[in-house]
Amino acid sequence: MEWFVGLGIAGLLLLLFSLIFDGLLEGVFGGVLDGMFDGLLSLPVIAGFVSMLGFGGAIVLGTTDLGVTGATVAGVLAGVAAGWLTWKFSRALMREQTAATPRGGDLVGTSGSVVTAIPAEGYGEVLVYLAGQPLKLSAKSAVPVARGAEVWVESALSATSVAVRPVER
């Protein structure tokens, strides 16, 4: 029974190790195994297998009269099931995609307001909204624009600056 409990605890420690050093086994051989097993040799999968082998075997050994061989077989089956479930769950999490990250070009055509007055052919600051979040950027305009004026973004000059023109109503 001590061997099974020891394997269960070792599996839990391996799982803790995998949370800290994620992807270690995949990179051990310099990427030679990259993609060969599609994550089946990842630390969480191995930790799930070893842990369930140990604890499953200990439970079967302590509650039935199957003996060590029966407990080992039951532990291996439980370990394979836990490893497979861990692999499927991690694949599902890795496939989860979020929306595309907004880029500076997404600002073109949006409106904003001038925070710091913009001199002709000089820089000031504007407040625009990107993906619902306020964003203060440096702004350049061909004509002077007063503080508080509404502007349209014509182009993204860099990650932190835009070209704007005043809104004419």
Coordinates of N, CA and C in Angstrom, one line a residue:
M1 N 0.8 -1.2 0.0 CA 0.0 0.0 0.0 C 0.9 1.3 0.0
E2 N 2.0 1.2 0.7 CA 2.9 2.4 0.8 C 3.4 2.8 -0.6
W3 N 3.7 1.8 -1.5 CA 4.1 2.1 -2.8 C 3.1 2.9 -3.6
F4 N 1.8 2.5 -3.5 CA 0.8 3.1 -4.2 C 0.6 4.5 -3.7
V5 N 0.5 4.7 -2.4 CA 0.4 6.1 -1.8 C 1.6 7.0 -2.2
G6 N 2.7 6.4 -2.2 CA 3.9 7.1 -2.6 C 3.9 7.5 -4.1
L7 N 3.4 6.7 -4.9 CA 3.2 7.0 -6.4 C 2.1 8.2 -6.5
G8 N 1.1 8.1 -5.7 CA 0.0 9.1 -5.7 C 0.6 10.5 -5.3
I9 N 1.4 10.5 -4.3 CA 2.0 11.7 -3.8 C 3.0 12.2 -4.8
A10 N 3.8 11.3 -5.4 CA 4.8 11.7 -6.4 C 4.1 12.3 -7.6
G11 N 2.9 11.8 -8.0 CA 2.1 12.4 -9.1 C 1.7 13.8 -8.8
L12 N 1.2 14.0 -7.5 CA 0.8 15.3 -7.1 C 2.0 16.3 -7.1
L13 N 3.2 15.9 -6.6 CA 4.3 16.7 -6.7 C 4.8 17.0 -8.1
L14 N 4.6 16.0 -9.0 CA 5.0 16.2 -10.4 C 4.0 17.2 -11.0
L15 N 2.7 17.2 -10.6 CA 1.7 18.2 -11.1 C 2.1 19.6 -10.6
L16 N 2.5 19.7 -9.4 CA 3.0 21.0 -8.9 C 4.2 21.4 -9.6
F17 N 5.1 20.5 -9.9 CA 6.3 20.8 -10.7 C 5.9 21.3 -12.1
S18 N 4.9 20.7 -12.7 CA 4.5 21.0 -14.0 C 3.9 22.4 -14.1
L19 N 3.2 22.8 -13.0 CA 2.7 24.2 -12.9 C 3.7 25.2 -12.9
I20 N 4.9 24.9 -12.3 CA 6.0 25.8 -12.2 C 6.8 25.8 -13.4
F21 N 7.2 24.6 -13.9 CA 8.0 24.5 -15.1 C 7.3 23.9 -16.3
D22 N 6.3 24.7 -16.7 CA 5.4 24.2 -17.8 C 6.3 24.0 -19.1
G23 N 6.0 22.9 -19.8 CA 6.6 22.7 -21.1 C 8.1 22.1 -21.0
L24 N 8.5 21.7 -19.9 CA 9.9 21.2 -19.7 C 10.2 20.0 -20.5
L25 N 9.3 19.0 -20.4 CA 9.6 17.7 -21.1 C 9.5 17.9 -22.7
E26 N 8.7 18.8 -23.1 CA 8.6 19.1 -24.5 C 9.9 19.6 -25.1
G27 N 10.6 20.4 -24.3 CA 11.9 21.0 -24.8 C 13.1 20.3 -24.3
V28 N 13.0 19.1 -23.6 CA 14.2 18.5 -23.1 C 15.1 18.0 -24.2
F29 N 14.6 17.5 -25.3 CA 15.4 16.9 -26.3 C 15.6 17.9 -27.5
G30 N 15.6 19.2 -27.2 CA 15.9 20.2 -28.2 C 14.8 20.3 -29.2
G31 N 13.6 20.0 -28.9 CA 12.5 20.0 -29.9 C 12.4 18.8 -30.8
V32 N 13.2 17.8 -30.6 CA 13.1 16.6 -31.4 C 11.7 15.9 -31.3
L33 N 11.2 15.9 -30.1 CA 9.9 15.3 -29.9 C 8.7 16.3 -30.2
D34 N 9.0 17.5 -30.6 CA 8.0 18.5 -30.9 C 6.9 18.0 -31.8
G35 N 5.7 17.9 -31.3 CA 4.6 17.5 -32.2 C 4.4 16.0 -32.4
M36 N 5.4 15.2 -32.0 CA 5.3 13.7 -32.2 C 4.2 13.1 -31.4
F37 N 4.0 13.5 -30.2 CA 3.0 12.9 -29.3 C 1.9 13.8 -29.0
D38 N 1.9 15.0 -29.6 CA 0.8 15.9 -29.5 C 0.4 16.2 -28.1
G39 N 1.3 16.3 -27.2 CA 1.1 16.7 -25.8 C 0.9 15.5 -24.9
L40 N 1.0 14.3 -25.4 CA 0.8 13.1 -24.6 C 1.9 12.9 -23.6
L41 N 3.1 13.5 -23.8 CA 4.2 13.4 -22.9 C 4.4 14.6 -22.1
S42 N 3.3 15.4 -22.0 CA 3.4 16.6 -21.2 C 3.4 16.3 -19.7
L43 N 4.0 17.1 -18.9 CA 4.1 16.9 -17.4 C 2.7 16.7 -16.8
P44 N 1.7 17.5 -17.1 CA 0.4 17.3 -16.5 C -0.2 16.0 -16.8
V45 N 0.0 15.5 -18.0 CA -0.6 14.2 -18.4 C 0.1 13.1 -17.6
I46 N 1.4 13.1 -17.6 CA 2.2 12.1 -16.8 C 1.9 12.2 -15.3
A47 N 1.7 13.4 -14.8 CA 1.4 13.6 -13.4 C 0.0 13.0 -13.1
G48 N -0.9 13.2 -14.0 CA -2.3 12.6 -13.8 C -2.2 11.1 -13.8
F49 N -1.5 10.6 -14.7 CA -1.3 9.1 -14.8 C -0.7 8.5 -13.5
V50 N 0.4 9.1 -13.1 CA 1.1 8.5 -12.0 C 0.3 8.7 -10.7
S51 N -0.3 9.8 -10.5 CA -1.1 10.1 -9.4 C -2.3 9.1 -9.3
M52 N -3.0 8.9 -10.4 CA -4.2 8.0 -10.3 C -3.7 6.6 -10.2
L53 N -2.6 6.2 -10.8 CA -2.1 4.9 -10.7 C -1.9 4.6 -9.2
G54 N -1.2 5.5 -8.5 CA -1.0 5.4 -7.1 C -2.2 5.4 -6.2
F55 N -3.0 6.4 -6.3 CA -4.2 6.5 -5.4 C -5.2 5.5 -5.8
G56 N -5.4 5.2 -7.1 CA -6.4 4.2 -7.5 C -6.0 2.8 -7.0
G57 N -4.7 2.5 -7.2 CA -4.2 1.2 -6.7 C -4.3 1.1 -5.2
A58 N -4.1 2.2 -4.4 CA -4.2 2.2 -3.0 C -5.6 1.9 -2.6
I59 N -6.6 2.6 -3.3 CA -8.0 2.4 -2.9 C -8.4 1.0 -3.2
V60 N -8.1 0.5 -4.3 CA -8.5 -0.9 -4.7 C -7.8 -1.9 -3.7
L61 N -6.6 -1.7 -3.4 CA -5.9 -2.6 -2.5 C -6.5 -2.6 -1.1
G62 N -6.9 -1.4 -0.6 CA -7.4 -1.3 0.7 C -8.9 -1.7 0.8
T63 N -9.7 -1.7 -0.3 CA -11.1 -1.9 -0.2 C -11.5 -3.3 -0.8
T64 N -10.6 -3.9 -1.5 CA -11.0 -5.2 -2.1 C -10.0 -6.3 -1.7
D65 N -10.3 -7.5 -2.2 CA -9.4 -8.6 -2.0 C -8.7 -9.0 -3.3
L66 N -8.5 -8.1 -4.2 CA -7.9 -8.4 -5.5 C -6.4 -8.6 -5.4
G67 N -5.7 -8.1 -4.4 CA -4.3 -8.2 -4.2 C -3.5 -7.1 -5.0
V68 N -2.2 -7.3 -5.0 CA -1.4 -6.3 -5.6 C -1.5 -6.2 -7.1
T69 N -1.7 -7.4 -7.7 CA -1.8 -7.4 -9.2 C -3.1 -6.8 -9.6
G70 N -4.2 -7.1 -9.0 CA -5.5 -6.4 -9.3 C -5.5 -5.0 -9.0
A71 N -4.8 -4.6 -7.9 CA -4.7 -3.1 -7.6 C -3.9 -2.4 -8.6
T72 N -2.8 -3.1 -9.1 CA -2.0 -2.4 -10.1 C -2.7 -2.3 -11.4
V73 N -3.5 -3.3 -11.8 CA -4.3 -3.2 -13.1 C -5.3 -2.1 -12.9
A74 N -6.0 -2.1 -11.8 CA -7.0 -1.0 -11.6 C -6.3 0.4 -11.6
G75 N -5.2 0.5 -11.0 CA -4.5 1.7 -10.9 C -4.0 2.2 -12.3
V76 N -3.5 1.3 -13.1 CA -3.1 1.6 -14.5 C -4.3 2.1 -15.3
L77 N -5.4 1.4 -15.2 CA -6.6 1.8 -15.9 C -7.1 3.2 -15.4
A78 N -7.1 3.4 -14.1 CA -7.4 4.8 -13.6 C -6.4 5.8 -14.1
G79 N -5.2 5.4 -14.1 CA -4.1 6.4 -14.6 C -4.3 6.7 -16.0
V80 N -4.5 5.7 -16.9 CA -4.8 6.0 -18.3 C -6.0 6.9 -18.5
A81 N -7.0 6.6 -17.7 CA -8.2 7.5 -17.9 C -7.9 8.9 -17.4
A82 N -7.2 9.1 -16.3 CA -6.9 10.4 -15.8 C -5.9 11.1 -16.8
G83 N -4.9 10.4 -17.3 CA -4.0 11.0 -18.3 C -4.7 11.4 -19.6
W84 N -5.6 10.6 -20.1 CA -6.4 10.9 -21.3 C -7.3 12.1 -21.1
L85 N -8.0 12.2 -19.9 CA -8.8 13.3 -19.6 C -8.0 14.6 -19.5
T86 N -6.8 14.5 -18.8 CA -6.0 15.7 -18.7 C -5.5 16.1 -20.1
W87 N -5.2 15.2 -21.0 CA -4.7 15.5 -22.3 C -5.9 16.2 -23.1
K88 N -7.1 15.7 -23.0 CA -8.2 16.2 -23.7 C -8.6 17.6 -23.2
F89 N -8.5 17.8 -21.9 CA -8.8 19.0 -21.3 C -7.8 20.1 -21.6
S90 N -6.5 19.7 -21.6 CA -5.5 20.7 -22.0 C -5.6 21.1 -23.4
R91 N -5.9 20.2 -24.3 CA -6.1 20.5 -25.7 C -7.3 21.4 -25.9
A92 N -8.4 21.2 -25.2 CA -9.5 22.1 -25.3 C -9.2 23.5 -24.8
L93 N -8.4 23.6 -23.8 CA -8.0 24.9 -23.3 C -7.0 25.6 -24.3
M94 N -6.2 24.9 -24.9 CA -5.2 25.4 -25.8 C -5.9 25.9 -27.1
R95 N -7.0 25.3 -27.5 CA -7.8 25.7 -28.7 C -8.6 26.9 -28.4
E96 N -8.9 27.3 -27.2 CA -9.7 28.4 -26.8 C -9.0 29.7 -27.4
Q97 N -9.7 30.4 -28.3 CA -9.2 31.6 -28.9 C -10.0 32.8 -28.5
T98 N -9.3 33.9 -28.4 CA -10.0 35.1 -28.0 C -10.1 36.0 -29.3
A99 N -10.7 37.1 -29.1 CA -10.9 38.0 -30.3 C -9.5 38.6 -30.6
A100 N -9.4 39.0 -31.8 CA -8.1 39.6 -32.3 C -7.8 40.8 -31.4
T101 N -6.5 41.0 -31.2 CA -6.0 42.1 -30.4 C -6.2 43.4 -31.3
P102 N -6.8 44.4 -30.7 CA -6.9 45.7 -31.5 C -5.5 46.2 -31.9
R103 N -5.4 46.8 -33.0 CA -4.2 47.4 -33.5 C -4.4 48.9 -33.8
G104 N -3.3 49.6 -34.0 CA -3.4 51.0 -34.2 C -4.3 51.4 -35.5
G105 N -4.2 50.5 -36.5 CA -5.0 50.7 -37.7 C -6.5 50.7 -37.4
D106 N -6.9 50.0 -36.3 CA -8.3 50.0 -36.0 C -8.9 51.3 -35.5
L107 N -8.0 52.2 -35.2 CA -8.4 53.6 -34.8 C -8.9 54.5 -36.0
V108 N -8.4 54.1 -37.2 CA -8.8 55.0 -38.4 C -10.3 55.0 -38.5
G109 N -10.8 56.3 -38.6 CA -12.2 56.5 -38.7 C -12.9 56.7 -37.4
T110 N -12.3 56.6 -36.3 CA -12.9 56.8 -35.0 C -12.8 58.3 -34.6
S111 N -13.7 58.6 -33.7 CA -13.7 60.0 -33.3 C -13.0 60.1 -31.9
G112 N -12.6 61.2 -31.5 CA -12.0 61.5 -30.2 C -12.0 62.9 -29.9
S113 N -11.5 63.3 -28.8 CA -11.5 64.7 -28.4 C -10.0 65.1 -28.0
V114 N -9.8 66.4 -28.3 CA -8.4 66.9 -28.1 C -8.2 67.2 -26.6
V115 N -7.2 66.6 -26.0 CA -6.8 66.8 -24.6 C -5.8 68.0 -24.5
T116 N -4.8 68.0 -25.3 CA -3.8 69.0 -25.4 C -3.9 69.6 -26.8
A117 N -4.0 71.0 -26.9 CA -4.2 71.6 -28.2 C -3.1 71.2 -29.2
I118 N -3.5 71.0 -30.4 CA -2.6 70.6 -31.5 C -2.3 71.8 -32.4
P119 N -1.0 72.2 -32.4 CA -0.6 73.3 -33.3 C -0.5 72.8 -34.8
A120 N -0.6 73.7 -35.7 CA -0.5 73.3 -37.1 C 0.8 72.5 -37.4
E121 N 0.8 71.4 -37.9 CA 1.9 70.5 -38.2 C 2.7 70.2 -37.0
G122 N 2.1 70.3 -35.8 CA 2.8 69.9 -34.6 C 2.0 68.8 -33.9
Y123 N 2.4 68.5 -32.7 CA 1.8 67.4 -31.9 C 1.1 68.0 -30.7
G124 N -0.1 67.3 -30.4 CA -0.8 67.5 -29.2 C -1.3 66.2 -28.7
E125 N -2.3 66.1 -27.9 CA -2.8 64.8 -27.4 C -4.3 64.7 -27.6
V126 N -4.8 63.5 -28.0 CA -6.2 63.2 -28.1 C -6.6 62.0 -27.3
L127 N -7.8 62.0 -26.9 CA -8.4 60.8 -26.2 C -9.4 60.1 -27.2
V128 N -9.0 58.9 -27.5 CA -9.9 58.1 -28.3 C -10.3 56.8 -27.6
Y129 N -11.2 56.0 -28.1 CA -11.6 54.8 -27.5 C -11.3 53.6 -28.5
L130 N -10.5 52.7 -28.0 CA -10.2 51.5 -28.8 C -10.7 50.3 -28.0
A131 N -11.6 49.6 -28.6 CA -12.2 48.4 -28.0 C -12.9 48.8 -26.7
G132 N -13.5 49.9 -26.7 CA -14.2 50.4 -25.5 C -13.3 50.9 -24.4
Q133 N -12.0 51.0 -24.6 CA -11.1 51.5 -23.6 C -10.6 52.8 -24.0
P134 N -10.5 53.8 -23.0 CA -10.0 55.1 -23.4 C -8.4 55.0 -23.6
L135 N -8.0 55.7 -24.6 CA -6.6 55.7 -25.0 C -6.1 57.1 -25.3
K136 N -5.1 57.6 -24.6 CA -4.6 58.9 -24.9 C -3.4 58.7 -25.8
L137 N -3.4 59.4 -26.9 CA -2.3 59.3 -27.9 C -1.8 60.7 -28.3
S138 N -0.6 60.7 -28.8 CA -0.1 61.9 -29.4 C -0.8 62.1 -30.8
A139 N -1.1 63.3 -31.1 CA -1.8 63.5 -32.4 C -1.2 64.7 -33.2
K140 N -1.2 64.5 -34.5 CA -0.7 65.5 -35.4 C -1.8 65.9 -36.3
S141 N -1.8 67.2 -36.6 CA -2.9 67.7 -37.5 C -2.3 68.8 -38.5
A142 N -2.8 68.8 -39.7 CA -2.3 69.8 -40.7 C -2.8 71.2 -40.3
V143 N -3.9 71.3 -39.5 CA -4.4 72.7 -39.1 C -4.4 72.7 -37.5
P144 N -4.3 73.9 -36.9 CA -4.4 73.9 -35.5 C -5.8 73.5 -35.0
V145 N -5.8 72.7 -33.9 CA -7.0 72.2 -33.3 C -7.0 72.6 -31.8
A146 N -8.1 73.2 -31.3 CA -8.2 73.7 -29.9 C -8.5 72.5 -29.0
R147 N -8.2 72.7 -27.7 CA -8.5 71.7 -26.7 C -10.0 71.6 -26.6
G148 N -10.4 70.3 -26.5 CA -11.9 70.0 -26.3 C -12.6 69.8 -27.7
A149 N -11.9 70.1 -28.8 CA -12.5 69.9 -30.1 C -12.6 68.4 -30.4
E150 N -13.7 68.1 -31.2 CA -13.8 66.7 -31.7 C -13.0 66.5 -32.9
V151 N -12.4 65.4 -33.0 CA -11.5 65.1 -34.2 C -11.8 63.7 -34.7
W152 N -11.4 63.4 -36.0 CA -11.5 62.1 -36.6 C -10.0 61.6 -36.8
V153 N -9.8 60.4 -36.5 CA -8.5 59.8 -36.8 C -8.4 59.4 -38.3
E154 N -7.4 60.0 -38.9 CA -7.2 59.7 -40.3 C -6.2 58.6 -40.6
S155 N -5.2 58.5 -39.7 CA -4.2 57.4 -39.9 C -3.4 57.2 -38.6
A156 N -2.9 56.0 -38.5 CA -2.0 55.7 -37.3 C -0.6 55.9 -37.7
L157 N 0.1 56.9 -37.1 CA 1.5 57.2 -37.5 C 2.4 56.2 -36.8
S158 N 2.1 55.8 -35.6 CA 2.9 54.8 -34.9 C 2.0 54.2 -33.8
A159 N 2.6 53.4 -33.0 CA 1.8 52.8 -31.9 C 1.3 53.8 -30.9
T160 N 1.9 54.9 -30.9 CA 1.5 55.9 -29.9 C 1.0 57.3 -30.4
S161 N 1.0 57.4 -31.8 CA 0.5 58.6 -32.4 C -0.3 58.4 -33.6
V162 N -1.2 59.4 -33.8 CA -2.2 59.3 -34.9 C -2.2 60.7 -35.6
A163 N -2.7 60.7 -36.9 CA -2.9 61.9 -37.6 C -4.5 62.1 -37.5
V164 N -4.8 63.3 -37.2 CA -6.3 63.6 -37.0 C -6.7 64.8 -37.8
R165 N -8.0 65.0 -38.0 CA -8.5 66.2 -38.6 C -9.7 66.6 -37.8
P166 N -10.0 67.9 -37.7 CA -11.1 68.4 -36.9 C -12.4 68.0 -37.6
V167 N -13.4 67.7 -36.8 CA -14.8 67.4 -37.3 C -15.5 68.7 -37.6
E168 N -16.0 68.7 -38.8 CA -16.7 69.9 -39.3 C -18.2 69.6 -39.3
R169 N -18.9 70.4 -38.6 CA -20.4 70.2 -38.5 C -21.1 71.3 -39.2

